[in-house]
PDB file of C-alpha atoms in Angstrom:
ATOM      1  CA  UNK A   1      -0.166   0.241  -0.382  1.00 72.00           C
ATOM      2  CA  UNK A   2       2.790   1.994   0.604  1.00 85.00           C
ATOM      3  CA  UNK A   3       4.099   2.022  -2.979  1.00 93.00           C
ATOM      4  CA  UNK A   4       0.794   3.181  -4.670  1.00 93.00           C
ATOM      5  CA  UNK A   5       0.568   5.909  -2.081  1.00 91.00           C
ATOM      6  CA  UNK A   6       4.252   6.972  -3.076  1.00 92.00           C
ATOM      7  CA  UNK A   7       3.023   6.752  -6.879  1.00 95.00           C
ATOM      8  CA  UNK A   8      -0.124   8.700  -6.109  1.00 95.00           C
ATOM      9  CA  UNK A   9       1.874  11.332  -4.629  1.00 94.00           C
ATOM     10  CA  UNK A  10       4.468  11.569  -7.359  1.00 95.00           C
ATOM     11  CA  UNK A  11       1.940  12.357  -9.746  1.00 96.00           C
ATOM     12  CA  UNK A  12      -0.271  14.662  -7.392  1.00 95.00           C
ATOM     13  CA  UNK A  13       3.025  16.813  -7.532  1.00 96.00           C
ATOM     14  CA  UNK A  14       3.196  16.244 -11.031  1.00 95.00           C
ATOM     15  CA  UNK A  15      -0.024  17.064 -11.669  1.00 96.00           C
ATOM     16  CA  UNK A  16       0.255  19.627  -9.217  1.00 96.00           C
ATOM     17  CA  UNK A  17       3.062  21.312 -10.901  1.00 97.00           C
ATOM     18  CA  UNK A  18       1.057  21.279 -14.259  1.00 96.00           C
ATOM     19  CA  UNK A  19      -1.547  23.238 -13.210  1.00 96.00           C
ATOM     20  CA  UNK A  20       1.054  25.626 -11.347  1.00 97.00           C
ATOM     21  CA  UNK A  21       2.296  25.453 -15.245  1.00 97.00           C
ATOM     22  CA  UNK A  22      -1.225  26.753 -16.375  1.00 96.00           C
ATOM     23  CA  UNK A  23      -1.938  29.283 -13.796  1.00 97.00           C
ATOM     24  CA  UNK A  24       1.295  31.069 -14.538  1.00 98.00           C
ATOM     25  CA  UNK A  25       2.462  30.912 -17.958  1.00 97.00           C
ATOM     26  CA  UNK A  26      -0.645  29.111 -19.304  1.00 97.00           C
ATOM     27  CA  UNK A  27       0.890  26.409 -20.468  1.00 97.00           C
ATOM     28  CA  UNK A  28      -0.530  23.173 -19.934  1.00 97.00           C
ATOM     29  CA  UNK A  29       2.687  20.643 -20.020  1.00 96.00           C
ATOM     30  CA  UNK A  30       1.421  17.526 -20.300  1.00 96.00           C
ATOM     31  CA  UNK A  31      -0.923  19.003 -23.429  1.00 96.00           C
ATOM     32  CA  UNK A  32       2.187  20.090 -24.792  1.00 97.00           C
ATOM     33  CA  UNK A  33       4.262  16.451 -24.057  1.00 96.00           C
ATOM     34  CA  UNK A  34       1.368  14.061 -25.284  1.00 96.00           C
ATOM     35  CA  UNK A  35      -0.069  15.906 -28.104  1.00 95.00           C
ATOM     36  CA  UNK A  36      -3.104  18.186 -26.869  1.00 96.00           C
ATOM     37  CA  UNK A  37      -5.802  17.675 -24.156  1.00 93.00           C
ATOM     38  CA  UNK A  38      -7.673  15.410 -26.321  1.00 96.00           C
ATOM     39  CA  UNK A  39      -5.011  12.939 -27.426  1.00 97.00           C
ATOM     40  CA  UNK A  40      -5.141   9.562 -25.186  1.00 97.00           C
ATOM     41  CA  UNK A  41      -1.917  10.159 -23.523  1.00 96.00           C
ATOM     42  CA  UNK A  42      -2.746  13.222 -21.886  1.00 96.00           C
ATOM     43  CA  UNK A  43      -6.672  11.995 -21.181  1.00 97.00           C
ATOM     44  CA  UNK A  44      -4.636   9.173 -19.194  1.00 96.00           C
ATOM     45  CA  UNK A  45      -2.181  10.883 -17.459  1.00 96.00           C
ATOM     46  CA  UNK A  46      -5.197  13.407 -16.256  1.00 96.00           C
ATOM     47  CA  UNK A  47      -6.798  10.320 -14.942  1.00 97.00           C
ATOM     48  CA  UNK A  48      -4.484   8.656 -13.760  1.00 96.00           C
ATOM     49  CA  UNK A  49      -3.870  12.511 -11.478  1.00 96.00           C
ATOM     50  CA  UNK A  50      -7.465  12.243 -10.469  1.00 96.00           C
ATOM     51  CA  UNK A  51      -6.960   8.968  -9.250  1.00 97.00           C
ATOM     52  CA  UNK A  52      -4.021   9.707  -7.471  1.00 96.00           C
ATOM     53  CA  UNK A  53      -6.274  12.861  -5.803  1.00 95.00           C
ATOM     54  CA  UNK A  54      -8.529  10.228  -4.882  1.00 96.00           C
ATOM     55  CA  UNK A  55      -5.667   7.568  -3.479  1.00 95.00           C
ATOM     56  CA  UNK A  56      -4.611  10.361  -0.925  1.00 93.00           C
ATOM     57  CA  UNK A  57      -7.500  11.885   0.036  1.00 94.00           C
ATOM     58  CA  UNK A  58      -8.449   8.285   1.321  1.00 93.00           C
ATOM     59  CA  UNK A  59      -4.606   7.081   2.671  1.00 91.00           C
ATOM     60  CA  UNK A  60      -4.473  11.158   4.561  1.00 90.00           C
ATOM     61  CA  UNK A  61      -4.835  10.161   7.993  1.00 89.00           C
ATOM     62  CA  UNK A  62      -2.829   6.996   7.634  1.00 86.00           C
ATOM     63  CA  UNK A  63      -0.374   9.564   6.391  1.00 81.00           C
ATOM     64  CA  UNK A  64      -0.803  11.999   9.283  1.00 84.00           C
ATOM     65  CA  UNK A  65      -0.485   9.359  11.684  1.00 83.00           C
ATOM     66  CA  UNK A  66       2.491   7.888  10.008  1.00 70.00           C
ATOM     67  CA  UNK A  67       3.705  11.879  10.308  1.00 70.00           C
ATOM     68  CA  UNK A  68       2.766  12.585  13.990  1.00 72.00           C
ATOM     69  CA  UNK A  69       4.140   9.140  15.093  1.00 65.00           C
ATOM     70  CA  UNK A  70       7.525   8.140  12.814  1.00 60.00           C
ATOM     71  CA  UNK A  71       8.282   4.913  12.457  1.00 62.00           C
ATOM     72  CA  UNK A  72       5.331   3.610  14.336  1.00 57.00           C
ATOM     73  CA  UNK A  73       6.524   5.054  17.701  1.00 60.00           C
ATOM     74  CA  UNK A  74       4.088   5.832  20.459  1.00 56.00           C
ATOM     75  CA  UNK A  75       4.598   9.305  21.891  1.00 57.00           C
ATOM     76  CA  UNK A  76       6.092  10.039  25.560  1.00 58.00           C
ATOM     77  CA  UNK A  77       4.504  12.224  27.941  1.00 57.00           C
ATOM     78  CA  UNK A  78       5.629  13.853  30.831  1.00 58.00           C
ATOM     79  CA  UNK A  79       5.013  12.935  34.388  1.00 54.00           C
TER      80      UNK A  79
END
């Protein structure tokens, strides 16, 4: 499951950078690289980024728990 989440995070970053390029420079890098927004490859990338967002959304509680308690450690309280 961690591998899937890692791949999803990478694709989500790619999608975010693409949106940055669209917003800042009006350049859709995915469309540019794969032959336009309507090309099958570009549509696949768009769908994969969207699915990645859903995966990360549902994995977020686990990711946050891992961030708060690295390596599965339980936080110690001071007396």
